[in-house]
Coordinates of C-alpha atoms in Angstrom, one line a residue:
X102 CA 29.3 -25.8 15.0
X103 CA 31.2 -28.8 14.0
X104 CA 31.4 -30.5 10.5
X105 CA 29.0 -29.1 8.2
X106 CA 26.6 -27.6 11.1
X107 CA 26.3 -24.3 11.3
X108 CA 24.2 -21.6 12.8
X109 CA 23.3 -18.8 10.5
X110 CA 21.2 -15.4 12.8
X111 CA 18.5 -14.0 10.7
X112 CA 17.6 -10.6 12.4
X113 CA 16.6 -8.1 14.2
X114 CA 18.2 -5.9 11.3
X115 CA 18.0 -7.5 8.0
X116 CA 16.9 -7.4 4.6
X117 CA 14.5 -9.2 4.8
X118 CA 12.6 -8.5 7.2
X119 CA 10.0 -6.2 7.3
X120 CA 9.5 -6.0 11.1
X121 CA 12.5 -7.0 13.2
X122 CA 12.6 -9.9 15.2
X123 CA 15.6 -12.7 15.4
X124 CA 15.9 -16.1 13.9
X125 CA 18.3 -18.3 14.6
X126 CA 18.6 -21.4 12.2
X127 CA 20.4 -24.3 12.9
X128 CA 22.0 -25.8 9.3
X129 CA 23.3 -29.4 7.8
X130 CA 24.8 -27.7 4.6
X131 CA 21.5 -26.5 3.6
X132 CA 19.4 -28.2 4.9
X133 CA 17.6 -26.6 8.5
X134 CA 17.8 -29.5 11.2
X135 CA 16.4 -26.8 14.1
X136 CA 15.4 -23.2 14.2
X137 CA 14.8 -20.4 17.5
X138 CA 13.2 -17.4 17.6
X139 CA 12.8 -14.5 19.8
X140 CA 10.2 -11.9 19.8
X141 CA 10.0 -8.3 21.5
X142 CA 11.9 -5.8 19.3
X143 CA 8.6 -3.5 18.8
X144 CA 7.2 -4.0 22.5
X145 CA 5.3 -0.7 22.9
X146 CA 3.8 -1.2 26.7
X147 CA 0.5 -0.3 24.8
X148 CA -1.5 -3.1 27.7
X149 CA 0.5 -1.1 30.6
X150 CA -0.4 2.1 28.6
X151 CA -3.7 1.1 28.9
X152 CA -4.4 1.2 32.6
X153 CA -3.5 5.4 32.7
X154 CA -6.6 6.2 30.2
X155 CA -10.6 6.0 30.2
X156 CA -12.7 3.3 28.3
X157 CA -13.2 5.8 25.3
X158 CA -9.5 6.8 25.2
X159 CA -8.2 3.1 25.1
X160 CA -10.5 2.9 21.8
X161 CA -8.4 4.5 20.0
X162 CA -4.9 3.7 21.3
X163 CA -5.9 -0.3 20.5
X164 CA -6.8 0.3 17.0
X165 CA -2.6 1.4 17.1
X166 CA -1.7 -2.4 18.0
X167 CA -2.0 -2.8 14.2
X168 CA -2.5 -1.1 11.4
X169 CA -3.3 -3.8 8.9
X170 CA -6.1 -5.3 11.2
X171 CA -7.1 -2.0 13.5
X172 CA -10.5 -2.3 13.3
X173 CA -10.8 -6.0 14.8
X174 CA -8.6 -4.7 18.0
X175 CA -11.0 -1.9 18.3
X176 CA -13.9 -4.3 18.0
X177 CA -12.6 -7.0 20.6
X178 CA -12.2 -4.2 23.1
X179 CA -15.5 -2.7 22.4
X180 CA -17.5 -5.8 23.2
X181 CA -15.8 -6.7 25.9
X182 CA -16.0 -3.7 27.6
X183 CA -20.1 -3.6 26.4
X184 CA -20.2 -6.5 28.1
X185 CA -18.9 -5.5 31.6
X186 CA -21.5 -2.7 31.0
X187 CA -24.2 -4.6 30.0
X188 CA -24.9 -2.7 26.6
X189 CA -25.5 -3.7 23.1
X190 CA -25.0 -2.2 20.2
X191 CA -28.0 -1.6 18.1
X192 CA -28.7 -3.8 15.0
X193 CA -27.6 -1.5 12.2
X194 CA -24.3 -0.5 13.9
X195 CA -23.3 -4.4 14.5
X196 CA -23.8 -4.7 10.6
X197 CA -22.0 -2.2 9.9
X198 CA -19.2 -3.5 12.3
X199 CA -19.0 -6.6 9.9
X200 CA -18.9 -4.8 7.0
X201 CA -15.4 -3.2 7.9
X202 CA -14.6 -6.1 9.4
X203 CA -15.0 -8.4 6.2
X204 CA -13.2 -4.7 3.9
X205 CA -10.7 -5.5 6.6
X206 CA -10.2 -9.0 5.9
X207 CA -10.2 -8.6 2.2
X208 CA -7.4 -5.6 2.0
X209 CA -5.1 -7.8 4.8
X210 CA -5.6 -10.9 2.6
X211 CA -4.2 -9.2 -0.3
X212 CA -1.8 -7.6 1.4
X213 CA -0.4 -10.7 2.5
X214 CA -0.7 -12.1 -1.0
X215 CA 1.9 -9.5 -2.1
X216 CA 3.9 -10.3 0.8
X217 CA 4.1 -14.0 0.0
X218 CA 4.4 -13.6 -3.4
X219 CA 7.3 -11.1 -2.7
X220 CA 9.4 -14.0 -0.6
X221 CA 8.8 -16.7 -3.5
X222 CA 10.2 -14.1 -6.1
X223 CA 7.4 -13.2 -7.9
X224 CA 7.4 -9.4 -7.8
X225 CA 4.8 -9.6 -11.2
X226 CA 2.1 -10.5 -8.4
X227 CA 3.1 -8.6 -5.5
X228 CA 2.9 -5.5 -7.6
X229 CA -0.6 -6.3 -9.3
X230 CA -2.2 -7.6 -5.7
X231 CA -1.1 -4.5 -3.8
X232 CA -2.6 -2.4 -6.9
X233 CA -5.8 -4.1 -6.1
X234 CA -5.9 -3.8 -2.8
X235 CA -5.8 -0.4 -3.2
X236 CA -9.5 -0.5 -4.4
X237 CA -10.3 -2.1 -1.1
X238 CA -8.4 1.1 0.7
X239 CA -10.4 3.5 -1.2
X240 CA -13.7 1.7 -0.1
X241 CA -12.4 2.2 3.7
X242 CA -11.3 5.4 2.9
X243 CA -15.0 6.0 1.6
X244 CA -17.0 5.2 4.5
X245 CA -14.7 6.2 7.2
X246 CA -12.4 9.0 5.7
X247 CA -9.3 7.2 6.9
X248 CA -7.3 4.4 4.8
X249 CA -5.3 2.8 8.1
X250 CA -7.2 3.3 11.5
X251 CA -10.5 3.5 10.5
X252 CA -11.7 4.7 13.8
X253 CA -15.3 3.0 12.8
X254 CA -16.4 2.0 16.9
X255 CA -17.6 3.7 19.5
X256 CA -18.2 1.9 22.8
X257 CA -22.0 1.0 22.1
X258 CA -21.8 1.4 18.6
X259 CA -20.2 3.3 15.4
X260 CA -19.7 6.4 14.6
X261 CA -21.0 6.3 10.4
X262 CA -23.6 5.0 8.9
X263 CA -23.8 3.6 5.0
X264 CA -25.8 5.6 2.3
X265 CA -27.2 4.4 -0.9
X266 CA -24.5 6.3 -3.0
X267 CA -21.8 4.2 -1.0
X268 CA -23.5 0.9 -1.0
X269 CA -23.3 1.3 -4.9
X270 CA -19.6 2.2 -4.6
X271 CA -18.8 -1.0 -2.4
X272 CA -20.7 -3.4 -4.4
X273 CA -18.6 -2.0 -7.7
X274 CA -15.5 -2.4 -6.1
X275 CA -16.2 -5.9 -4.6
X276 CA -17.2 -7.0 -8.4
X277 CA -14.0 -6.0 -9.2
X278 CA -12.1 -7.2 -6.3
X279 CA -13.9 -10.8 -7.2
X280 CA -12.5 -11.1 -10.7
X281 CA -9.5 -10.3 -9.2
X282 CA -9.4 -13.1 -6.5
X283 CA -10.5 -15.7 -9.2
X284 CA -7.1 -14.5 -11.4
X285 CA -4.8 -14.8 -8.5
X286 CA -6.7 -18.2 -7.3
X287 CA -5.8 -19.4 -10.9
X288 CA -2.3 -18.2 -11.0
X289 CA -1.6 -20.1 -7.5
X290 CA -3.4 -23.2 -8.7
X291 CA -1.5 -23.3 -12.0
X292 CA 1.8 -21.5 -11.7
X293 CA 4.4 -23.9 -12.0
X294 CA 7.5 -21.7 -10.4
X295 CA 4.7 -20.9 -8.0
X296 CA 3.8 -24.2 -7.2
X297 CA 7.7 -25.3 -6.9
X298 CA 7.8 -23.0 -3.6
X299 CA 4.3 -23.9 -2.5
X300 CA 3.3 -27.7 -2.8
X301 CA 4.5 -29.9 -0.3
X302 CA 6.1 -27.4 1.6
X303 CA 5.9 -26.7 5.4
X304 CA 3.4 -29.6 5.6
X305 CA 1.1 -29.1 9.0
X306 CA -1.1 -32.3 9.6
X307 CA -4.4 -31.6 11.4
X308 CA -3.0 -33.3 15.0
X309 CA 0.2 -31.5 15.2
X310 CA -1.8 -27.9 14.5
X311 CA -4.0 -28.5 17.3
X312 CA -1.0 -29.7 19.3
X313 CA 0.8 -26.4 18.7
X314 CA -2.5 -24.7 19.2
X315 CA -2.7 -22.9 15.7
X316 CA -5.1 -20.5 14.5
X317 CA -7.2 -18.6 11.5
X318 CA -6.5 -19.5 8.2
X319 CA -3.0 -21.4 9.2
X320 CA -5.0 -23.8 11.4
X321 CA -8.0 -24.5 8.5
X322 CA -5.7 -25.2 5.6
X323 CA -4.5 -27.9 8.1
X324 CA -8.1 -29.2 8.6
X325 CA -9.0 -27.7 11.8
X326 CA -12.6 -26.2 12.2
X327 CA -12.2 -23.4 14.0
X328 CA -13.8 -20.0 13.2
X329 CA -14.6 -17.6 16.0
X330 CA -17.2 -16.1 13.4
X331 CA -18.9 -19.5 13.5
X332 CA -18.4 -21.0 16.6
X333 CA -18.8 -18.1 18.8
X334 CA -20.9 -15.5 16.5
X335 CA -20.0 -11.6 17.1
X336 CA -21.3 -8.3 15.7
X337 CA -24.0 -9.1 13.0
X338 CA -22.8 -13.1 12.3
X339 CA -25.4 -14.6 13.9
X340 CA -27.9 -12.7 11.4
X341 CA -25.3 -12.9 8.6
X342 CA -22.8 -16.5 8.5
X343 CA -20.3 -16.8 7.2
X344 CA -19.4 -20.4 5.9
X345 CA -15.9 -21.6 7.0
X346 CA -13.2 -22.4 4.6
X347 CA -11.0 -25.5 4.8
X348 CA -8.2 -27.1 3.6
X349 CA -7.0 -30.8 4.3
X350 CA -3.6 -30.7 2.3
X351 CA -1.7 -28.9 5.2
X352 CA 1.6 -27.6 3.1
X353 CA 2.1 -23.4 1.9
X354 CA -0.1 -24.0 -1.5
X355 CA -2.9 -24.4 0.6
X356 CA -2.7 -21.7 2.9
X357 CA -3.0 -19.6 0.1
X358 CA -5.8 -21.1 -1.1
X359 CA -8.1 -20.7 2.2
X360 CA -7.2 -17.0 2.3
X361 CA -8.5 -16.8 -1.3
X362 CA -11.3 -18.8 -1.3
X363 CA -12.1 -16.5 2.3
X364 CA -12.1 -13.4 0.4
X365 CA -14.9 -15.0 -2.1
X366 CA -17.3 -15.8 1.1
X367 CA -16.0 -12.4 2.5
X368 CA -17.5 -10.9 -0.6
X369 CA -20.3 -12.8 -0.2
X370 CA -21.6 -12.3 2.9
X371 CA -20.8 -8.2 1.8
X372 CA -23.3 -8.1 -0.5
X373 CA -25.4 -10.0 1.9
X374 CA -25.4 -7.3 4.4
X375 CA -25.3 -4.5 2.3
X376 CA -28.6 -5.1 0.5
X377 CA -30.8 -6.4 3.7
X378 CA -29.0 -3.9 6.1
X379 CA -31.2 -3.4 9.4
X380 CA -32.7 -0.5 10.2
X381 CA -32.1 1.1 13.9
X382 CA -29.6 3.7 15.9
X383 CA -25.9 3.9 15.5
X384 CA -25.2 4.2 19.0
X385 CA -26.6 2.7 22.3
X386 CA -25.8 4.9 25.7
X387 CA -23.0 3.6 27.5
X388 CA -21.8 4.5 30.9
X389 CA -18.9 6.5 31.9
X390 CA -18.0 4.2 34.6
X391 CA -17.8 0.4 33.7
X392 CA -19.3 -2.2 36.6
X393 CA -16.3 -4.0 38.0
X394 CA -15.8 -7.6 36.4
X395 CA -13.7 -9.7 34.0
X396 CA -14.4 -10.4 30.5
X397 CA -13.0 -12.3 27.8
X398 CA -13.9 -10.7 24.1
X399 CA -13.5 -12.8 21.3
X400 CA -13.1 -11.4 17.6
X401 CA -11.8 -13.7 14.5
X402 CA -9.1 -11.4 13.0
X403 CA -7.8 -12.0 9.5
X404 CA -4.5 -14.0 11.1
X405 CA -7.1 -16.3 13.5
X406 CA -8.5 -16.0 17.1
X407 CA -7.7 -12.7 18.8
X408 CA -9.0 -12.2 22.2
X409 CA -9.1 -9.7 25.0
X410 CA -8.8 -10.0 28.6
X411 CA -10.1 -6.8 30.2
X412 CA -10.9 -6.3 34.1
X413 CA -12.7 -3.2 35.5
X414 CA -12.9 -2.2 39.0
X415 CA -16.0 0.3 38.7
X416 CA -14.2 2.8 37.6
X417 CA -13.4 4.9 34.5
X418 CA -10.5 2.8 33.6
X419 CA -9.7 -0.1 33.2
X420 CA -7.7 -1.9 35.8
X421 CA -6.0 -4.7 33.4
X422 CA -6.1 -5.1 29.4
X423 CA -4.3 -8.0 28.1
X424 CA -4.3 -9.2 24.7
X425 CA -3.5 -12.5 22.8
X426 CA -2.8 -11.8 19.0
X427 CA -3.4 -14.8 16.4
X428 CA 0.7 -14.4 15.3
X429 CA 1.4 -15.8 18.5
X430 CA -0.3 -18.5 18.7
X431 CA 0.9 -19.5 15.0
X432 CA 4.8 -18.9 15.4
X433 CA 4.9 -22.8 16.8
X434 CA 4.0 -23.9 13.6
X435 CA 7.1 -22.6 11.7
X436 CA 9.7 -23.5 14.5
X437 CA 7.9 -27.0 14.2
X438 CA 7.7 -27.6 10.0
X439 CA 11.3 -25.8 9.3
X440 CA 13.4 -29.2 10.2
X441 CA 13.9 -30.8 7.0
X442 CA 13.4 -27.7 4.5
X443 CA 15.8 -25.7 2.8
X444 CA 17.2 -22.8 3.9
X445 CA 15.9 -20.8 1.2
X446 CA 12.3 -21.8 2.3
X447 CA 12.3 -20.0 5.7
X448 CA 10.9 -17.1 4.3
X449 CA 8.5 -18.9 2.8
X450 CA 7.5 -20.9 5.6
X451 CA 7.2 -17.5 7.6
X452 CA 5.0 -15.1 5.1
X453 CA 2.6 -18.7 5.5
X454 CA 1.4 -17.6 8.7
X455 CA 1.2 -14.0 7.6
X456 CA 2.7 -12.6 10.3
X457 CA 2.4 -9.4 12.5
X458 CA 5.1 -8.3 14.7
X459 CA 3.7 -4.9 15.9
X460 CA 0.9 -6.9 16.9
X461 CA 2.7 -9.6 19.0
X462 CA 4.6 -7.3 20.6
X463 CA 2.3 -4.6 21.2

């Protein structure tokens, strides 16, 4: 470009990224006056995949969309295709659906701390918040047997239940996990290098996030009230709320703030289930063949609103599967707040919406 203008390519291959997809920001010296983006480097044909195998064998292959939020994928699917049939899952198995849902939400917002943290160049708290979040692995790995794909649904219910001996190991590791949270609350409160890459930047007001139609915690630190778990209660949240956690200061400080303050009601509403959990069966009978219709499952993942679109034709599987992932819907928000920012607070601005490639690409 003339002048001073340049554009710099970020991507696919490059250091640092962790998943590949290309950037392409537009610079005044260095200052970013425009950025593109283009997705697709990790596309998988999972949804085309989906259409050559039965209901119970599409269980498993969406829990492979993502590995930091499989259990959420697994869930969408499984309502929705309870739904079609008509089935619910009994009391104790939706409980326990929320209780890896919430684990779930707790190890991918510390994951993502790390991340973050990582980008800003502070490695002191990417190292100590993946170390915790290794407790919250271990709790996974304790019900389930596995630390990644926890493999928890079955189409009508789950497949484990929770003993005494494991509710006691949960409720240790979430008292642990909550003195944690409060330390790393307090270090992004008070930090001030922290704070220097945080405050102020990538500022989202509440009109333009619902004008880009942002989700999850990206769309509440800007002020918007939207919670699938709230307004549209799943699993066991009608029996168990969860209150919703907003922000309305809009910048990257923020945004790290209502996925901290989310692990404390996460936490919350743990203990809650754990010590009234219902009594009934794991597993309701489901069909082999699903009754032809359309259904549109809603789940709220820890990135925001995921939903599935899944159509049956009456047989044993399924005729269309299509799948909107929170990272999507967010990416409008970092195309739309780079203009103005440094260069060096791209990566920044990107870890904000705690991205998942695997996931939008599928």
């Amino acid at each position: 470009m003339s002048g001073e203008r340049f554009v710099i390519p970020i991507g696919p291959q490059h250091p640092a990224l962790k998943e590949p997809s290309h950037f392409e920001i537009f610079v005044d010296g260095e200052q970013v006056i425009g950025a593109t983006l283009r997705l697709g480097y990790v596309h998988r044909g999972i949804e085309k995949g989906a259409e050559q195998r039965t209901w119970t064998q599409n269980l498993y292959l969406m829990e492979r969309i993502c590995g930091i939020c499989s259990h959420v994928h697994a869930l969408a699917f499984s309502q929705g295709v309870e739904a079609l049939a008509g089935v619910q899952a009994p009391p104790r198995a939706r409980a326990i659906r929320q209780v890896i849902a919430e684990l779930e939400r707790l190890h991918s917002h510390l994951l993502w701390l790390g991340v973050a943290a990582h980008e800003a160049g502070f490695d002191a708290l990417f190292m100590y918040s993946w170390r915790d979040r290794e407790v919250v692995m271990d709790l996974l790995e304790l019900l389930s047997g596995n630390r990644v794909n926890y493999s928890a649904n079955l189409l009508g219910g789950v497949k484990f239940d929770i003993t005494a001996e494991q509710k006691v190991r949960i409720l240790d590791g979430l008292n642990f996990i909550e003195e944690r949270v409060h330390y790393y609350l307090g270090v992004v409160n008070t930090d001030e290098t922290f704070l220097a890459r945080t405050r102020g930047v990538g500022l989202l007001s509440r009109d333009e996030a619902e004008r880009l139609g942002a989700v999850g915690p990206t769309a509440r630190a800007s002020g918007v009230t939207r919670d699938v778990r709230v307004d549209a209660p799943y699993a066991a949240y009608s029996e168990f709320p969860v209150k919703m956690v907003v922000s309305q200061q809009g910048d990257l400080q923020a945004r790290f703030v209502v996925r901290l303050d989310e692990c404390f009601e996460s936490i919350r509403v743990l203990r809650e289930i754990l010590n009234n959990m219902p009594e009934s069966e794991l597993v309701a009978r489901m069909p082999r063949r699903i009754p032809a219709g359309e259904v549109v499952s809603r789940v709220e993942a820890p990135r925001g609103e995921l939903f599935y679109f899944i159509v049956s034709s009456g047989g044993d599987k399924p005729e269309r599967v299509k799948v909107r992932t929170p990272s999507l819907a967010n990416w409008g928000t970092v195309l739309a707040t780079a203009p103005g920012h440094k260069l060096a607070d791209i990566p920044m601005l990107v870890a904000g919406i705690d991205p998942c490639f695997s996931c939008n690409d599928r």
